[in-house]
PDB file of C-alpha atoms in Angstrom:
ATOM      1  CA  MET A   1      -0.099  -0.330  -0.301  1.00 30.00           C
ATOM      2  CA  THR A   2       1.167   3.518  -1.038  1.00 34.00           C
ATOM      3  CA  ALA A   3       0.920   6.495   1.236  1.00 35.00           C
ATOM      4  CA  LYS A   4      -1.959   7.818  -0.837  1.00 37.00           C
ATOM      5  CA  ASP A   5      -3.652   4.731  -1.146  1.00 39.00           C
ATOM      6  CA  PRO A   6      -7.413   5.669  -0.273  1.00 38.00           C
ATOM      7  CA  VAL A   7      -8.257   2.724   1.697  1.00 40.00           C
ATOM      8  CA  SER A   8      -5.697   2.083   3.547  1.00 46.00           C
ATOM      9  CA  THR A   9      -5.510   1.984   6.992  1.00 59.00           C
ATOM     10  CA  LEU A  10      -2.074   3.412   8.756  1.00 64.00           C
ATOM     11  CA  PRO A  11       0.668   1.508   7.133  1.00 65.00           C
ATOM     12  CA  SER A  12       2.824  -0.956   8.909  1.00 65.00           C
ATOM     13  CA  ASP A  13       6.054   1.262   8.613  1.00 66.00           C
ATOM     14  CA  VAL A  14       4.259   4.462   9.782  1.00 70.00           C
ATOM     15  CA  HIS A  15       4.696   4.744  13.704  1.00 70.00           C
ATOM     16  CA  PRO A  16       1.384   5.908  15.040  1.00 68.00           C
ATOM     17  CA  ASP A  17       3.087   8.731  16.832  1.00 73.00           C
ATOM     18  CA  ASP A  18       3.234  10.215  13.405  1.00 81.00           C
ATOM     19  CA  ALA A  19       0.002   9.224  12.374  1.00 83.00           C
ATOM     20  CA  LEU A  20      -1.025  12.849  12.295  1.00 87.00           C
ATOM     21  CA  ALA A  21       1.543  13.680   9.874  1.00 84.00           C
ATOM     22  CA  TYR A  22       0.574  10.875   7.706  1.00 81.00           C
ATOM     23  CA  ILE A  23      -2.895  11.710   7.477  1.00 82.00           C
ATOM     24  CA  GLN A  24      -2.289  15.550   6.568  1.00 82.00           C
ATOM     25  CA  ASP A  25       0.067  14.170   4.207  1.00 81.00           C
ATOM     26  CA  ARG A  26      -2.178  11.358   2.529  1.00 81.00           C
ATOM     27  CA  GLY A  27      -5.427  13.924   2.804  1.00 84.00           C
ATOM     28  CA  VAL A  28      -8.912  13.004   4.497  1.00 88.00           C
ATOM     29  CA  GLY A  29     -10.481  13.265   0.954  1.00 91.00           C
ATOM     30  CA  ALA A  30     -12.277  15.952  -1.498  1.00 94.00           C
ATOM     31  CA  LEU A  31     -15.300  16.647   0.896  1.00 95.00           C
ATOM     32  CA  ALA A  32     -13.467  17.043   4.019  1.00 94.00           C
ATOM     33  CA  ASP A  33     -10.853  19.499   2.168  1.00 94.00           C
ATOM     34  CA  ARG A  34     -13.717  21.159   0.666  1.00 96.00           C
ATOM     35  CA  MET A  35     -15.446  21.876   4.085  1.00 97.00           C
ATOM     36  CA  GLY A  36     -11.908  23.024   5.343  1.00 97.00           C
ATOM     37  CA  ILE A  37     -11.353  20.427   7.921  1.00 97.00           C
ATOM     38  CA  GLU A  38      -8.089  20.277   9.604  1.00 96.00           C
ATOM     39  CA  PHE A  39      -6.886  17.601  11.648  1.00 96.00           C
ATOM     40  CA  THR A  40      -4.820  18.792  14.634  1.00 95.00           C
ATOM     41  CA  GLU A  41      -4.773  15.636  16.974  1.00 94.00           C
ATOM     42  CA  PHE A  42      -4.902  11.948  15.803  1.00 94.00           C
ATOM     43  CA  THR A  43      -3.579   9.213  18.282  1.00 91.00           C
ATOM     44  CA  ARG A  44      -5.355   5.882  19.202  1.00 90.00           C
ATOM     45  CA  GLU A  45      -7.251   7.225  22.257  1.00 93.00           C
ATOM     46  CA  ARG A  46      -8.907  10.583  20.180  1.00 95.00           C
ATOM     47  CA  ALA A  47      -8.747  12.517  17.264  1.00 96.00           C
ATOM     48  CA  VAL A  48      -9.924  16.225  17.192  1.00 97.00           C
ATOM     49  CA  ALA A  49     -10.383  18.435  14.115  1.00 98.00           C
ATOM     50  CA  THR A  50     -11.473  21.621  13.271  1.00 98.00           C
ATOM     51  CA  MET A  51     -13.609  23.574  10.532  1.00 98.00           C
ATOM     52  CA  PRO A  52     -14.542  26.988   9.652  1.00 98.00           C
ATOM     53  CA  VAL A  53     -18.424  28.089   9.968  1.00 98.00           C
ATOM     54  CA  GLU A  54     -18.091  30.332   6.786  1.00 97.00           C
ATOM     55  CA  GLY A  55     -18.931  28.407   3.877  1.00 97.00           C
ATOM     56  CA  ASN A  56     -20.752  25.869   6.083  1.00 97.00           C
ATOM     57  CA  THR A  57     -23.650  27.796   7.037  1.00 97.00           C
ATOM     58  CA  GLN A  58     -27.609  27.452   6.183  1.00 96.00           C
ATOM     59  CA  PRO A  59     -29.145  30.837   4.602  1.00 95.00           C
ATOM     60  CA  ILE A  60     -29.766  31.850   8.308  1.00 95.00           C
ATOM     61  CA  MET A  61     -26.043  32.001   8.649  1.00 95.00           C
ATOM     62  CA  LEU A  62     -25.940  29.329  10.833  1.00 96.00           C
ATOM     63  CA  MET A  63     -23.552  26.244  10.973  1.00 97.00           C
ATOM     64  CA  HIS A  64     -25.358  23.948   8.694  1.00 97.00           C
ATOM     65  CA  GLY A  65     -26.170  20.454  10.717  1.00 97.00           C
ATOM     66  CA  GLY A  66     -24.979  18.697   8.043  1.00 97.00           C
ATOM     67  CA  ALA A  67     -21.911  20.482   8.380  1.00 98.00           C
ATOM     68  CA  TYR A  68     -21.208  19.008  11.935  1.00 98.00           C
ATOM     69  CA  VAL A  69     -22.441  15.596  10.631  1.00 98.00           C
ATOM     70  CA  VAL A  70     -19.622  15.723   7.994  1.00 98.00           C
ATOM     71  CA  LEU A  71     -16.775  16.561  10.351  1.00 98.00           C
ATOM     72  CA  GLY A  72     -18.353  14.110  12.669  1.00 98.00           C
ATOM     73  CA  GLU A  73     -17.968  11.031   9.996  1.00 97.00           C
ATOM     74  CA  THR A  74     -14.673  12.636   8.629  1.00 97.00           C
ATOM     75  CA  LEU A  75     -13.249  12.138  12.438  1.00 97.00           C
ATOM     76  CA  GLY A  76     -14.941   9.067  13.491  1.00 97.00           C
ATOM     77  CA  SER A  77     -14.327   7.144  10.081  1.00 95.00           C
ATOM     78  CA  MET A  78     -10.764   8.467   9.897  1.00 94.00           C
ATOM     79  CA  HIS A  79     -10.154   7.118  13.974  1.00 95.00           C
ATOM     80  CA  ALA A  80     -11.868   3.978  12.850  1.00 95.00           C
ATOM     81  CA  ASN A  81      -9.019   3.162   9.995  1.00 92.00           C
ATOM     82  CA  LEU A  82      -6.323   4.062  12.299  1.00 91.00           C
ATOM     83  CA  VAL A  83      -6.847   1.336  14.857  1.00 91.00           C
ATOM     84  CA  ALA A  84      -8.993  -1.185  12.321  1.00 92.00           C
ATOM     85  CA  PRO A  85      -7.918  -4.554  12.112  1.00 93.00           C
ATOM     86  CA  GLU A  86      -5.028  -5.760  10.127  1.00 89.00           C
ATOM     87  CA  GLY A  87      -6.636  -6.455   6.605  1.00 92.00           C
ATOM     88  CA  THR A  88      -9.919  -4.388   7.180  1.00 94.00           C
ATOM     89  CA  VAL A  89     -10.871  -0.997   6.819  1.00 93.00           C
ATOM     90  CA  ALA A  90     -13.896   0.519   8.215  1.00 95.00           C
ATOM     91  CA  VAL A  91     -17.052   1.589   6.565  1.00 96.00           C
ATOM     92  CA  GLY A  92     -19.578   3.441   7.898  1.00 96.00           C
ATOM     93  CA  VAL A  93     -23.296   1.913   8.777  1.00 97.00           C
ATOM     94  CA  ASP A  94     -25.096   4.279  10.719  1.00 98.00           C
ATOM     95  CA  ILE A  95     -24.552   7.795  11.869  1.00 98.00           C
ATOM     96  CA  ASN A  96     -26.674  10.074  13.967  1.00 98.00           C
ATOM     97  CA  ALA A  97     -26.091  13.331  15.082  1.00 98.00           C
ATOM     98  CA  THR A  98     -28.391  15.907  18.067  1.00 98.00           C
ATOM     99  CA  HIS A  99     -27.669  19.518  17.620  1.00 98.00           C
ATOM    100  CA  THR A 100     -28.214  21.620  21.031  1.00 97.00           C
ATOM    101  CA  GLY A 101     -26.270  24.463  19.977  1.00 96.00           C
ATOM    102  CA  SER A 102     -25.149  26.652  17.168  1.00 93.00           C
ATOM    103  CA  ALA A 103     -22.143  28.593  15.609  1.00 97.00           C
ATOM    104  CA  ARG A 104     -22.005  31.946  13.689  1.00 96.00           C
ATOM    105  CA  THR A 105     -18.635  32.773  13.489  1.00 97.00           C
ATOM    106  CA  GLY A 106     -15.046  31.354  13.755  1.00 98.00           C
ATOM    107  CA  ARG A 107     -14.390  27.649  14.110  1.00 98.00           C
ATOM    108  CA  VAL A 108     -16.327  25.094  15.691  1.00 98.00           C
ATOM    109  CA  THR A 109     -13.993  22.159  17.144  1.00 98.00           C
ATOM    110  CA  GLY A 110     -14.669  17.992  16.928  1.00 98.00           C
ATOM    111  CA  THR A 111     -13.602  15.684  19.684  1.00 98.00           C
ATOM    112  CA  CYS A 112     -14.233  12.143  18.731  1.00 98.00           C
ATOM    113  CA  VAL A 113     -13.431   9.181  21.450  1.00 98.00           C
ATOM    114  CA  PRO A 114     -14.186   5.403  20.689  1.00 97.00           C
ATOM    115  CA  ILE A 115     -16.992   3.664  22.746  1.00 97.00           C
ATOM    116  CA  LYS A 116     -16.380   0.342  21.481  1.00 97.00           C
ATOM    117  CA  LEU A 117     -13.302  -0.779  19.378  1.00 96.00           C
ATOM    118  CA  GLY A 118     -14.318  -4.651  18.605  1.00 95.00           C
ATOM    119  CA  ARG A 119     -13.223  -7.078  15.903  1.00 94.00           C
ATOM    120  CA  SER A 120     -16.268  -6.300  13.757  1.00 96.00           C
ATOM    121  CA  ILE A 121     -17.624  -2.987  14.691  1.00 97.00           C
ATOM    122  CA  ALA A 122     -16.256   0.594  15.868  1.00 97.00           C
ATOM    123  CA  VAL A 123     -18.222   3.204  17.588  1.00 98.00           C
ATOM    124  CA  HIS A 124     -17.281   6.508  18.410  1.00 98.00           C
ATOM    125  CA  GLU A 125     -18.883   9.815  19.582  1.00 98.00           C
ATOM    126  CA  ILE A 126     -18.291  13.131  18.347  1.00 98.00           C
ATOM    127  CA  THR A 127     -18.482  16.285  20.332  1.00 98.00           C
ATOM    128  CA  ILE A 128     -18.375  19.310  18.425  1.00 98.00           C
ATOM    129  CA  ASP A 129     -17.839  22.719  20.198  1.00 98.00           C
ATOM    130  CA  ASN A 130     -17.827  26.366  18.993  1.00 98.00           C
ATOM    131  CA  GLU A 131     -15.474  28.759  20.087  1.00 97.00           C
ATOM    132  CA  ASP A 132     -16.807  29.479  23.594  1.00 96.00           C
ATOM    133  CA  GLY A 133     -16.748  26.461  24.416  1.00 97.00           C
ATOM    134  CA  GLN A 134     -20.785  25.467  24.084  1.00 97.00           C
ATOM    135  CA  ARG A 135     -21.706  22.348  22.474  1.00 98.00           C
ATOM    136  CA  CYS A 136     -23.042  22.910  19.241  1.00 98.00           C
ATOM    137  CA  SER A 137     -23.889  19.022  17.941  1.00 98.00           C
ATOM    138  CA  THR A 138     -23.299  15.020  19.614  1.00 98.00           C
ATOM    139  CA  VAL A 139     -22.651  13.042  16.956  1.00 98.00           C
ATOM    140  CA  ARG A 140     -22.139   8.815  17.150  1.00 98.00           C
ATOM    141  CA  ILE A 141     -21.102   6.816  14.282  1.00 98.00           C
ATOM    142  CA  THR A 142     -20.352   2.715  13.679  1.00 98.00           C
ATOM    143  CA  ASN A 143     -18.137   1.320  11.467  1.00 98.00           C
ATOM    144  CA  PHE A 144     -18.014  -1.972  10.638  1.00 98.00           C
ATOM    145  CA  TYR A 145     -14.956  -3.516   9.766  1.00 97.00           C
ATOM    146  CA  LYS A 146     -15.023  -5.021   6.534  1.00 96.00           C
ATOM    147  CA  GLN A 147     -12.150  -7.168   4.730  1.00 95.00           C
ATOM    148  CA  VAL A 148      -9.611  -5.946   2.296  1.00 90.00           C
ATOM    149  CA  SER A 149      -9.871  -7.763  -0.853  1.00 82.00           C
ATOM    150  CA  LYS A 150      -6.312  -9.470  -2.031  1.00 69.00           C
TER     151      LYS A 150
END
């Protein structure tokens, strides 16, 4: 697998302490790029990323609920692949979000932590806060670990 392989988990030659640099080099996908998502932490324990409000709003200038979901899915799926069992790739099978606040300006920060890391599924919770530290959304994603075809 090469560093640009879109379905690879962290290559065996990349130390987990270098995971943030690896994904920053590899990229996290066209949609995440378009949304302005930037990873700031990526470890086996958690993943953190930010996203600008500007450009990701609904007509009344609040952050769009779907934007929160994109941030949550990006964090949860990337983390599930970081910790994926050897020979598997994580694919999302369920996601839900509860919006409890809003952001109008600045950046929001998503913090992703695993709830369950199993042999066949991973469940993550992502909390998304505005710059004032107010929670705007809580996202939960379940990923299934699918065997990679040789």
